[in-house]
Amino acid sequence: MRIFRFYRDGFRNMTIGKTLWLIILIKLFVMFAILKVFFFPDYLGQFDNPPDRQEYVSGELIRRATNP
Amino acid sequence: MIETINTSVIDWSRAQFALTAIYHWLFVPLTLGLGIVQAIMETFYYKTGNEFWKKTARFWMKIFGINFAIGVATGLILEFEFGTNWSNYSWFVGDIFGAPLAIEGIVAFFMEATFIAVMFFGWDKVSKGFHLASTWLTVLGATISAFWILVANAWMQYPAGMQFNPDTVRNEMASFWEVALSPVALNKFFHTVLSGWIIGGMFVVGIASWFLLKKRETKFALESIKIGAVFGIVACVLSVWTGDGSAHQVAQRQPMKLAAMEGLYEGREGAGLVGVGLLNPAKEQYNDGKDPFLFKIELPKLLSFFAARDIDAYVPGITNIIEGGYPQKDGTVALSAEEKIARGKQAIQALADYRSATGDSAKQQAHATLDEHFRYFGYGYLKKPSDLIPPVGLTFYAFRVMVILGGFLLLLFAAVTYLSYKNKFETKRWLQWTCFISIFLAIIAGQAGWVVAEVGRQPWAIQDILPVSAAVSNLSASSVQITFFIFLALFTVLLLAELKIMINAIKKGPN
């Protein structure tokens, strides 16, 4: 309970911190809800399981070598 | 360099990663450096009980908080990029690269997050001792966080403690301690953290000088300057020592980077260090016979000493590294780039054979060939030997920017310390302006150091084992371009927001 009050009072008494928290929350929203979802998908996530990913990466590594 | 993937994807992915890393590195060093300064000030408060030190520490803590809040989580975008833009790399190294990053997230980040709350909310609510401990632990958490990130980066420069598994197509950790405590990782950690300390010290001296220029908060400014300048001197001196260690490691592990840093094309015994020089833009090929310099001032034998601790030691140049044939420290003769490329191709072919083999005997034979040549695996992706040469101009000049600015900052800190303790600094307005402007010079020096480290190791994503051409995802260049410009806009807005909030907080002053 004391710890809860410590944090509650701390957040209540913030001045510049409120603006900073707002910026942090907007930033995290943009990062995780927009950038990660729409612009930064896990490229290998298109494959269902690790063996498929292994197969894809090994294929890429072999294919990209010049005259392997 | 590669036949099957558009080089603009590589360049845009590199540009995007560089942009994100540069932006992230605007915040991190200030957190590392300013954190120590504020903790020192609070220690003075703890020891003396003087409210002046409490007020001073709280002011710098507020600036620290603004920087921390805007910078927090910006490093995560780099991890997004690993998964999207560098998926082959991420898979290839996942087990090794993932471990330090996971430790960083779990231990250091939560350590910071716990104690930073006490640091900001705990004034007059917890004991002075507990508060001081929380402040130091916050700084320690940030420093430990930096350590694990730098361990991951150092592994890319010097891959150690791992074994490649052709079944999973991943490098697996064979020795945690070889990864965590490699000489490259330790040098990189200390040198990089110290650069953050220099920036933190310069920031305190520069902002406090601004107060003097405005004829405000004189006592606060002068006392802050004394602490910031002494801290800066200590950081600069230690940085010279760790910089020497870093250069020595580069010479041992990444000789091509060292040659690019020095614009050294033809190796020699008793090689000198180029103090200042102007590269010859007409030199386009390593073997075109043109002088690489329009002019240079060299410090005799110093490069040999830094590289091998022997003023007469042989240091190979770019041409020698490509052509091979020179004796190495371990007594062997260096292979030519052509030979390494041939062995790299054998390693890649062995991987292909292993993956397609059906019988145990064929698998074992392919595995043995792969093991024998794996250290040259990445060379198999290079089309021609000159692909091994990093951008010499950028590496050469960035190194000089870092060193010259570092030397300037050491002299500046020394002058400021002397004048401050002689009570003469308050009247030296030109020096106060110099200190204020030098905040930006310190930031540029830190960024230049990263340019040397990262541009100088091209074309490698992992030294000798994976070039960027094999590490990059098979994306369209346009999609990477779009995210590059989204980032540029987002980062600019965030940076402007930080500057506005920080400038307002500074203008309000400690009272």
Coordinates of C-alpha atoms in Angstrom, one line a residue:
Chain A
M1 CA 0.0 0.0 0.0
R2 CA 2.8 2.4 0.9
I3 CA 4.5 1.6 -2.4
F4 CA 1.2 2.2 -4.3
R5 CA 0.9 5.6 -2.6
F6 CA 4.5 6.4 -3.4
Y7 CA 3.9 5.9 -7.1
R8 CA 0.5 7.5 -7.0
D9 CA 1.8 10.7 -5.3
G10 CA 4.8 10.7 -7.5
F11 CA 2.7 10.6 -10.7
R12 CA 0.3 13.2 -9.3
N13 CA 3.0 15.7 -8.4
M14 CA 4.7 15.5 -11.7
T15 CA 4.9 18.8 -13.7
I16 CA 7.1 18.4 -16.7
G17 CA 6.9 14.6 -16.3
K18 CA 3.2 14.6 -17.5
T19 CA 4.3 16.0 -20.8
L20 CA 7.1 13.5 -21.0
W21 CA 4.8 10.6 -20.3
L22 CA 2.5 11.8 -23.0
I23 CA 5.4 11.9 -25.5
I24 CA 6.5 8.4 -24.3
L25 CA 3.0 6.9 -24.8
I26 CA 2.6 8.5 -28.2
K27 CA 6.0 7.3 -29.2
L28 CA 5.3 3.7 -28.0
F29 CA 1.9 3.7 -29.8
V30 CA 3.5 4.9 -33.0
M31 CA 6.3 2.3 -32.6
F32 CA 4.3 -0.8 -31.7
A33 CA 0.8 -0.1 -33.2
I34 CA 1.9 1.5 -36.5
L35 CA 5.6 1.0 -37.3
K36 CA 5.9 -2.6 -36.0
V37 CA 2.5 -3.7 -37.4
F38 CA 2.5 -2.0 -40.8
F39 CA 6.1 -1.2 -41.7
F40 CA 8.3 -3.7 -39.7
P41 CA 6.7 -7.2 -39.9
D42 CA 9.0 -10.0 -38.9
Y43 CA 10.2 -11.0 -42.4
L44 CA 10.6 -14.6 -41.5
G45 CA 7.3 -14.6 -39.8
Q46 CA 5.7 -15.5 -43.2
F47 CA 7.0 -19.0 -42.6
D48 CA 5.0 -21.1 -40.2
N49 CA 7.7 -23.0 -38.3
P50 CA 11.5 -23.0 -37.7
P51 CA 12.3 -25.7 -40.3
D52 CA 10.7 -23.6 -43.0
R53 CA 12.7 -20.6 -41.9
Q54 CA 15.9 -22.7 -41.8
E55 CA 15.1 -23.9 -45.3
Y56 CA 14.4 -20.4 -46.6
V57 CA 17.5 -18.8 -45.0
S58 CA 19.8 -21.6 -46.2
G59 CA 18.4 -21.2 -49.7
E60 CA 19.0 -17.5 -49.6
L61 CA 22.5 -17.9 -48.3
I62 CA 23.4 -20.4 -51.0
R63 CA 21.6 -18.6 -53.8
R64 CA 23.2 -15.3 -53.2
A65 CA 26.7 -16.5 -53.4
T66 CA 28.3 -15.8 -56.7
N67 CA 28.8 -19.2 -58.5
P68 CA 28.6 -21.3 -55.4
Chain B
M1 CA 29.1 -7.0 -55.6
I2 CA 26.1 -9.3 -55.7
E3 CA 24.0 -10.6 -58.5
T4 CA 20.8 -11.6 -57.0
I5 CA 19.7 -8.7 -54.9
N6 CA 19.4 -5.0 -55.7
T7 CA 22.2 -3.1 -54.1
S8 CA 19.9 -0.1 -53.4
V9 CA 18.1 -2.3 -50.9
I10 CA 21.4 -2.8 -49.1
D11 CA 22.2 0.9 -49.2
W12 CA 18.7 2.0 -48.1
S13 CA 18.7 -0.6 -45.3
R14 CA 22.2 0.6 -44.2
A15 CA 21.1 4.2 -44.4
Q16 CA 18.0 3.5 -42.3
F17 CA 19.9 1.6 -39.7
A18 CA 22.5 4.3 -39.6
L19 CA 19.8 7.0 -39.2
T20 CA 18.2 5.1 -36.3
A21 CA 21.5 4.4 -34.6
I22 CA 22.7 8.0 -34.9
Y23 CA 19.4 9.2 -33.5
H24 CA 19.6 6.7 -30.6
W25 CA 23.1 7.7 -29.9
L26 CA 22.1 11.3 -29.4
F27 CA 20.4 10.3 -26.1
V28 CA 22.4 7.4 -24.8
P29 CA 25.7 9.1 -24.1
L30 CA 24.0 12.0 -22.4
T31 CA 22.2 9.5 -20.2
L32 CA 25.5 7.8 -19.3
G33 CA 27.5 10.9 -18.7
L34 CA 24.9 13.2 -17.1
G35 CA 23.8 10.4 -14.9
I36 CA 27.3 10.2 -13.3
V37 CA 27.5 14.0 -12.9
Q38 CA 24.1 14.3 -11.1
A39 CA 25.0 11.3 -8.9
I40 CA 28.3 13.0 -7.9
M41 CA 26.4 16.2 -7.0
E42 CA 23.9 14.3 -5.0
T43 CA 26.8 12.5 -3.2
F44 CA 28.0 16.0 -2.2
Y45 CA 24.5 16.7 -0.8
Y46 CA 24.6 13.5 1.1
K47 CA 28.0 14.2 2.6
T48 CA 27.5 17.9 3.4
G49 CA 23.7 18.2 3.9
N50 CA 24.0 21.5 2.0
E51 CA 20.7 22.4 0.2
F52 CA 22.6 24.0 -2.6
W53 CA 23.9 20.6 -3.8
K54 CA 20.4 19.2 -3.5
K55 CA 19.0 22.0 -5.7
T56 CA 21.9 21.6 -8.2
A57 CA 21.5 17.8 -8.4
R58 CA 17.8 18.1 -8.9
F59 CA 18.2 20.5 -11.8
W60 CA 20.6 18.2 -13.7
M61 CA 18.3 15.3 -12.7
K62 CA 15.4 17.0 -14.5
I63 CA 17.5 17.5 -17.6
F64 CA 18.6 13.8 -17.3
G65 CA 14.9 12.8 -17.0
I66 CA 13.9 14.7 -20.2
N67 CA 16.7 13.2 -22.2
F68 CA 15.9 9.7 -20.8
A69 CA 12.2 10.0 -21.5
I70 CA 12.7 11.1 -25.1
G71 CA 15.4 8.6 -25.8
V72 CA 13.8 5.6 -24.1
A73 CA 12.9 2.8 -26.4
T74 CA 14.4 4.4 -29.5
G75 CA 16.8 1.5 -29.6
L76 CA 13.9 -0.9 -30.0
I77 CA 13.5 0.4 -33.6
L78 CA 16.9 -1.1 -34.3
E79 CA 15.6 -4.5 -33.2
F80 CA 12.6 -4.0 -35.5
E81 CA 15.0 -3.4 -38.4
F82 CA 16.9 -6.6 -37.6
G83 CA 13.7 -8.6 -38.0
T84 CA 12.5 -6.9 -41.1
N85 CA 15.5 -5.6 -43.1
W86 CA 18.2 -8.0 -41.9
S87 CA 16.3 -11.2 -41.5
N88 CA 19.0 -13.5 -42.8
Y89 CA 21.4 -12.0 -40.4
S90 CA 18.9 -12.3 -37.5
W91 CA 18.4 -15.9 -38.2
F92 CA 22.1 -16.7 -38.8
V93 CA 23.2 -15.2 -35.5
G94 CA 20.0 -15.3 -33.4
D95 CA 21.2 -17.4 -30.5
I96 CA 24.3 -15.4 -29.9
F97 CA 23.0 -11.9 -30.7
G98 CA 19.7 -12.6 -28.8
A99 CA 21.3 -13.5 -25.5
P100 CA 23.0 -10.2 -24.7
L101 CA 20.0 -8.3 -25.9
A102 CA 17.7 -10.4 -23.7
I103 CA 20.0 -9.9 -20.7
E104 CA 20.0 -6.2 -21.4
G105 CA 16.2 -6.1 -21.5
I106 CA 15.6 -8.2 -18.4
V107 CA 18.3 -7.1 -16.0
A108 CA 19.5 -3.7 -16.9
F109 CA 16.3 -2.2 -18.2
F110 CA 14.2 -3.3 -15.2
M111 CA 17.0 -2.2 -12.9
E112 CA 16.9 1.3 -14.4
A113 CA 13.1 1.3 -14.4
T114 CA 12.9 0.4 -10.7
F115 CA 15.4 2.8 -9.3
I116 CA 14.6 5.7 -11.6
A117 CA 11.2 6.0 -10.0
V118 CA 12.8 6.3 -6.5
M119 CA 15.2 8.8 -8.0
F120 CA 12.4 11.1 -9.3
F121 CA 9.6 10.4 -6.8
G122 CA 11.6 9.7 -3.7
W123 CA 13.0 13.1 -2.7
D124 CA 12.0 13.7 1.0
K125 CA 10.1 10.4 1.0
V126 CA 12.9 7.9 1.4
S127 CA 16.1 8.4 3.4
K128 CA 19.0 10.4 1.8
G129 CA 21.1 7.3 1.7
F130 CA 18.5 5.2 -0.1
H131 CA 17.8 8.0 -2.5
L132 CA 21.5 8.3 -3.3
A133 CA 21.8 4.6 -3.8
S134 CA 18.9 4.6 -6.2
T135 CA 20.5 7.4 -8.2
W136 CA 23.8 5.5 -8.5
L137 CA 21.9 2.3 -9.3
T138 CA 20.0 4.0 -12.1
V139 CA 23.3 5.1 -13.6
L140 CA 24.7 1.6 -13.1
G141 CA 21.6 0.1 -14.8
A142 CA 22.1 2.4 -17.8
T143 CA 25.8 1.4 -17.9
I144 CA 25.1 -2.3 -17.7
S145 CA 22.5 -1.8 -20.4
A146 CA 25.1 -0.3 -22.6
F147 CA 27.5 -3.1 -21.8
W148 CA 25.2 -5.8 -23.2
I149 CA 24.4 -3.8 -26.3
L150 CA 28.1 -3.3 -26.9
V151 CA 28.8 -7.0 -26.4
A152 CA 26.4 -7.7 -29.2
N153 CA 28.0 -5.1 -31.4
A154 CA 31.5 -6.3 -30.6
W155 CA 30.6 -9.9 -31.6
M156 CA 29.8 -8.6 -35.0
Q157 CA 33.3 -7.1 -35.2
Y158 CA 35.0 -10.1 -33.7
P159 CA 32.8 -13.2 -33.8
A160 CA 34.0 -15.5 -31.0
G161 CA 32.7 -18.2 -28.8
M162 CA 30.3 -19.7 -31.3
Q163 CA 29.9 -22.8 -33.5
F164 CA 28.0 -22.8 -36.8
N165 CA 25.2 -25.5 -37.0
P166 CA 24.4 -26.3 -40.6
D167 CA 21.2 -28.1 -39.6
T168 CA 19.7 -25.0 -38.1
V169 CA 21.7 -22.6 -40.3
R170 CA 22.6 -20.7 -37.1
N171 CA 25.6 -19.8 -35.1
E172 CA 25.2 -21.3 -31.6
M173 CA 26.9 -20.0 -28.5
A174 CA 29.7 -22.3 -27.5
S175 CA 31.1 -20.1 -24.7
F176 CA 29.1 -17.3 -23.1
W177 CA 32.2 -15.8 -21.5
E178 CA 34.1 -15.7 -24.8
V179 CA 31.3 -13.7 -26.2
A180 CA 30.7 -11.4 -23.1
L181 CA 34.4 -10.9 -22.2
S182 CA 36.1 -10.8 -25.6
P183 CA 38.9 -8.2 -25.7
V184 CA 37.0 -6.4 -28.4
A185 CA 33.8 -6.2 -26.3
L186 CA 35.7 -4.9 -23.2
N187 CA 37.6 -2.3 -25.1
K188 CA 34.5 -1.2 -27.0
F189 CA 32.5 -1.0 -23.7
F190 CA 34.9 1.2 -21.9
H191 CA 35.8 3.4 -24.9
T192 CA 32.1 4.0 -25.7
V193 CA 30.9 4.6 -22.2
L194 CA 33.8 7.1 -21.7
S195 CA 32.7 8.9 -24.8
G196 CA 29.3 9.3 -23.1
W197 CA 31.0 10.6 -20.0
I198 CA 32.9 13.2 -22.1
I199 CA 29.6 14.3 -23.7
G200 CA 27.9 14.4 -20.3
G201 CA 30.8 16.5 -18.8
M202 CA 30.8 18.9 -21.8
F203 CA 27.0 19.2 -21.6
V204 CA 27.2 20.3 -18.0
V205 CA 30.1 22.7 -18.6
G206 CA 28.4 24.1 -21.7
I207 CA 25.0 24.7 -20.2
A208 CA 26.5 26.1 -17.0
S209 CA 28.5 28.5 -19.2
W210 CA 25.3 29.6 -20.8
F211 CA 24.0 30.6 -17.4
L212 CA 27.2 32.6 -16.9
L213 CA 26.8 34.3 -20.3
K214 CA 23.3 35.3 -19.2
K215 CA 24.6 36.4 -15.8
R216 CA 22.3 34.0 -14.0
E217 CA 22.7 31.4 -11.3
T218 CA 26.4 32.2 -10.9
K219 CA 27.3 30.0 -8.0
F220 CA 25.3 27.1 -9.4
A221 CA 27.0 27.5 -12.8
L222 CA 30.5 27.8 -11.4
E223 CA 30.2 24.7 -9.1
S224 CA 28.6 22.7 -11.9
I225 CA 31.5 23.7 -14.2
K226 CA 34.1 22.6 -11.7
I227 CA 32.5 19.1 -11.4
G228 CA 31.8 18.8 -15.2
A229 CA 35.3 19.9 -16.2
V230 CA 37.2 17.6 -13.8
F231 CA 34.9 14.7 -14.8
G232 CA 35.6 15.6 -18.4
I233 CA 39.3 15.5 -17.9
V234 CA 39.1 12.1 -16.2
A235 CA 36.9 10.8 -19.1
C236 CA 39.2 12.2 -21.8
V237 CA 42.4 10.7 -20.3
L238 CA 40.8 7.3 -19.8
S239 CA 39.4 7.6 -23.3
V240 CA 42.9 8.0 -24.7
W241 CA 43.9 4.8 -23.0
T242 CA 40.9 2.8 -24.1
G243 CA 41.2 4.3 -27.6
D244 CA 44.7 2.9 -27.8
G245 CA 43.3 -0.5 -26.8
S246 CA 40.6 -0.2 -29.4
A247 CA 43.1 0.6 -32.1
H248 CA 45.2 -2.3 -31.1
Q249 CA 42.2 -4.7 -31.3
V250 CA 41.3 -3.3 -34.7
A251 CA 44.8 -3.9 -35.9
Q252 CA 44.6 -7.6 -34.7
R253 CA 41.1 -8.4 -35.8
Q254 CA 40.1 -5.9 -38.6
P255 CA 43.3 -4.9 -40.4
M256 CA 41.4 -3.6 -43.4
K257 CA 39.5 -1.2 -41.1
L258 CA 42.9 0.1 -39.7
A259 CA 44.3 0.5 -43.2
A260 CA 41.2 2.5 -44.2
M261 CA 41.4 4.6 -41.0
E262 CA 45.0 5.5 -42.0
G263 CA 44.6 5.7 -45.8
L264 CA 47.4 3.1 -45.8
Y265 CA 47.6 1.3 -49.2
E266 CA 51.1 0.0 -49.1
G267 CA 52.1 -1.6 -45.8
R268 CA 55.6 -1.2 -44.3
E269 CA 57.7 -1.7 -41.2
G270 CA 57.8 1.2 -38.8
A271 CA 54.7 2.7 -40.2
G272 CA 53.8 6.3 -39.2
L273 CA 50.5 7.6 -38.0
V274 CA 48.9 10.2 -40.2
G275 CA 48.2 13.2 -37.9
V276 CA 46.5 15.3 -40.6
G277 CA 46.2 14.7 -44.3
L278 CA 44.2 15.3 -47.4
L279 CA 43.2 12.2 -49.5
N280 CA 43.8 12.3 -53.2
P281 CA 40.3 12.1 -54.8
A282 CA 41.9 10.9 -58.0
K283 CA 42.8 7.6 -56.4
E284 CA 40.0 5.3 -57.4
Q285 CA 41.6 1.8 -57.4
Y286 CA 43.8 0.3 -54.7
N287 CA 46.3 -0.8 -57.4
D288 CA 46.2 2.2 -59.8
G289 CA 49.6 3.4 -58.6
K290 CA 48.4 6.9 -57.6
D291 CA 49.5 8.5 -54.4
P292 CA 46.6 8.2 -51.9
F293 CA 47.4 11.6 -50.3
L294 CA 47.7 15.2 -51.7
F295 CA 49.5 15.9 -48.5
K296 CA 50.0 14.5 -45.0
I297 CA 51.8 15.1 -41.8
E298 CA 52.9 11.8 -40.3
L299 CA 54.0 10.9 -36.8
P300 CA 56.9 8.4 -37.4
K301 CA 56.5 4.8 -36.3
L302 CA 53.4 5.5 -34.2
L303 CA 51.0 3.3 -36.2
S304 CA 53.3 0.3 -35.9
F305 CA 53.4 0.9 -32.1
F306 CA 49.6 1.2 -31.8
A307 CA 49.1 -1.9 -34.0
A308 CA 51.7 -4.3 -32.6
R309 CA 53.4 -2.5 -29.6
D310 CA 56.6 -2.5 -31.6
I311 CA 57.8 0.6 -33.4
D312 CA 59.3 -1.4 -36.1
A313 CA 56.5 -3.8 -36.7
Y314 CA 55.0 -4.4 -40.1
V315 CA 51.5 -3.0 -40.7
P316 CA 49.8 -4.2 -43.9
G317 CA 48.1 -1.8 -46.2
I318 CA 44.9 -2.2 -48.3
T319 CA 46.9 -3.6 -51.2
N320 CA 48.8 -6.1 -49.1
I321 CA 45.6 -7.3 -47.4
I322 CA 44.1 -7.9 -50.8
E323 CA 47.2 -9.5 -52.4
G324 CA 48.3 -11.4 -49.2
G325 CA 51.7 -13.0 -48.9
Y326 CA 52.9 -11.0 -45.9
P327 CA 53.9 -12.7 -42.6
Q328 CA 51.3 -12.5 -39.8
K329 CA 51.9 -12.3 -36.1
D330 CA 51.1 -16.0 -35.6
G331 CA 53.8 -16.9 -38.0
T332 CA 51.5 -17.8 -40.9
V333 CA 51.5 -16.1 -44.3
A334 CA 48.4 -14.0 -45.1
L335 CA 46.1 -15.4 -47.7
S336 CA 45.2 -13.2 -50.7
A337 CA 41.6 -12.0 -51.1
E338 CA 41.3 -14.3 -54.1
E339 CA 42.2 -17.3 -52.0
K340 CA 39.8 -16.3 -49.2
I341 CA 37.0 -15.9 -51.8
A342 CA 37.7 -19.3 -53.2
R343 CA 37.6 -20.8 -49.7
G344 CA 34.4 -18.9 -48.9
K345 CA 32.8 -20.4 -52.0
Q346 CA 33.9 -23.9 -50.9
A347 CA 32.3 -23.3 -47.5
I348 CA 29.0 -22.2 -49.1
Q349 CA 29.1 -25.1 -51.5
A350 CA 29.7 -27.4 -48.5
L351 CA 26.6 -25.9 -46.8
A352 CA 24.6 -26.6 -50.0
D353 CA 26.0 -30.1 -50.2
Y354 CA 25.3 -30.8 -46.5
R355 CA 21.7 -29.5 -46.9
S356 CA 21.1 -31.7 -49.9
A357 CA 23.0 -34.8 -48.8
T358 CA 21.0 -37.9 -47.9
G359 CA 23.7 -40.3 -46.6
D360 CA 25.7 -39.9 -43.4
S361 CA 29.0 -40.2 -45.2
A362 CA 28.2 -37.4 -47.6
K363 CA 26.9 -35.2 -44.8
Q364 CA 30.1 -35.8 -42.7
Q365 CA 32.3 -34.9 -45.6
A366 CA 30.4 -31.7 -46.4
H367 CA 30.4 -30.8 -42.6
A368 CA 34.2 -31.3 -42.5
T369 CA 34.7 -29.0 -45.5
L370 CA 32.3 -26.5 -44.0
D371 CA 34.2 -26.5 -40.7
E372 CA 37.5 -26.2 -42.4
H373 CA 36.6 -23.1 -44.4
F374 CA 33.8 -21.5 -42.3
R375 CA 36.1 -18.7 -41.1
Y376 CA 36.0 -17.5 -44.8
F377 CA 32.3 -18.2 -45.3
G378 CA 31.4 -14.5 -46.0
Y379 CA 34.1 -14.1 -48.6
G380 CA 32.2 -16.4 -50.9
Y381 CA 29.7 -13.6 -51.5
L382 CA 32.2 -11.2 -52.8
K383 CA 32.5 -10.8 -56.5
K384 CA 35.9 -9.2 -56.6
P385 CA 38.7 -8.5 -54.1
S386 CA 38.1 -4.8 -54.1
D387 CA 34.7 -5.4 -52.6
L388 CA 36.6 -5.9 -49.3
I389 CA 37.6 -2.2 -49.2
P390 CA 35.4 0.0 -47.0
P391 CA 34.7 3.7 -47.9
V392 CA 38.3 4.9 -47.2
G393 CA 37.5 8.6 -47.3
L394 CA 34.7 8.5 -44.8
T395 CA 36.6 6.2 -42.4
F396 CA 39.8 8.2 -42.6
Y397 CA 38.2 11.6 -42.0
A398 CA 35.8 10.4 -39.3
F399 CA 38.7 9.0 -37.4
R400 CA 40.5 12.3 -37.5
V401 CA 37.4 14.2 -36.6
M402 CA 37.0 12.0 -33.5
V403 CA 40.6 12.2 -32.4
I404 CA 41.1 15.9 -33.1
L405 CA 37.9 16.9 -31.3
G406 CA 38.8 14.5 -28.5
G407 CA 42.1 16.2 -28.1
F408 CA 40.5 19.7 -28.3
L409 CA 38.0 18.7 -25.6
L410 CA 40.8 17.5 -23.3
L411 CA 42.6 20.8 -23.6
L412 CA 39.3 22.7 -23.1
F413 CA 38.4 20.7 -20.0
A414 CA 41.9 21.3 -18.6
A415 CA 41.7 25.1 -19.3
V416 CA 38.3 25.4 -17.8
T417 CA 39.3 23.4 -14.7
Y418 CA 42.4 25.6 -14.2
L419 CA 40.5 28.9 -14.6
S420 CA 37.6 27.7 -12.5
Y421 CA 39.7 26.8 -9.5
K422 CA 41.7 30.1 -10.0
N423 CA 38.3 31.9 -10.0
K424 CA 39.0 33.4 -13.4
F425 CA 36.5 31.6 -15.6
E426 CA 33.6 33.8 -14.8
T427 CA 35.1 36.7 -16.7
K428 CA 36.2 34.7 -19.8
R429 CA 33.1 35.1 -22.0
W430 CA 34.8 33.9 -25.1
L431 CA 35.7 30.7 -23.3
Q432 CA 32.1 30.4 -22.1
W433 CA 30.9 30.6 -25.6
T434 CA 33.5 28.1 -26.7
C435 CA 32.2 25.7 -24.0
F436 CA 28.6 26.1 -25.1
I437 CA 29.4 25.4 -28.7
S438 CA 31.6 22.5 -27.7
I439 CA 28.5 20.6 -26.6
F440 CA 27.8 20.0 -30.2
L441 CA 31.5 19.2 -31.0
A442 CA 31.5 16.5 -28.3
I443 CA 28.3 15.0 -29.8
I444 CA 30.0 15.1 -33.3
A445 CA 33.1 13.4 -31.9
G446 CA 31.0 10.6 -30.5
Q447 CA 29.1 10.1 -33.7
A448 CA 32.3 10.1 -35.7
G449 CA 33.6 7.3 -33.5
W450 CA 30.6 5.2 -34.5
V451 CA 31.2 6.1 -38.2
V452 CA 34.7 4.7 -37.9
A453 CA 33.6 1.6 -36.2
E454 CA 30.7 0.8 -38.5
V455 CA 31.6 2.2 -41.9
G456 CA 35.2 1.0 -41.4
R457 CA 34.0 -2.6 -41.1
Q458 CA 32.0 -2.7 -44.4
P459 CA 31.2 -4.9 -46.3
W460 CA 30.7 -7.0 -43.2
A461 CA 27.6 -7.5 -41.1
I462 CA 29.7 -10.1 -39.2
Q463 CA 33.4 -9.8 -39.8
D464 CA 34.6 -12.4 -42.4
I465 CA 31.5 -14.5 -42.0
L466 CA 28.5 -12.6 -43.4
P467 CA 28.6 -9.5 -45.7
V468 CA 25.7 -7.1 -45.7
S469 CA 24.8 -8.4 -49.2
A470 CA 23.9 -11.8 -47.7
A471 CA 22.5 -10.4 -44.5
V472 CA 19.8 -8.2 -46.0
S473 CA 16.2 -9.3 -46.5
N474 CA 14.8 -9.7 -50.0
L475 CA 12.7 -6.5 -49.7
S476 CA 11.9 -3.9 -52.4
A477 CA 14.0 -0.8 -52.2
S478 CA 10.9 1.4 -52.3
S479 CA 9.5 -0.1 -49.1
V480 CA 12.7 0.6 -47.2
Q481 CA 12.8 4.1 -48.7
I482 CA 9.3 4.8 -47.4
T483 CA 10.2 3.7 -43.8
F484 CA 13.5 5.7 -44.0
F485 CA 11.6 8.9 -44.6
I486 CA 8.9 8.1 -42.1
F487 CA 11.7 7.7 -39.5
L488 CA 13.3 10.9 -40.6
A489 CA 10.1 12.8 -40.0
L490 CA 9.3 11.0 -36.8
F491 CA 12.8 11.4 -35.4
T492 CA 12.9 15.1 -36.4
V493 CA 9.6 15.8 -34.6
L494 CA 10.8 13.9 -31.5
L495 CA 14.1 15.7 -31.5
L496 CA 12.4 19.1 -31.8
A497 CA 10.1 18.1 -28.9
E498 CA 13.0 17.2 -26.8
L499 CA 14.9 20.3 -27.5
K500 CA 11.9 22.5 -26.8
I501 CA 11.2 20.8 -23.5
M502 CA 14.8 20.8 -22.5
I503 CA 15.5 24.4 -23.5
N504 CA 12.4 25.5 -21.5
A505 CA 13.6 23.4 -18.4
I506 CA 17.1 24.9 -18.7
K507 CA 15.7 28.5 -19.0
K508 CA 13.8 28.0 -15.8
G509 CA 17.1 27.2 -14.0
P510 CA 17.6 25.4 -10.7
N511 CA 15.3 27.8 -8.8

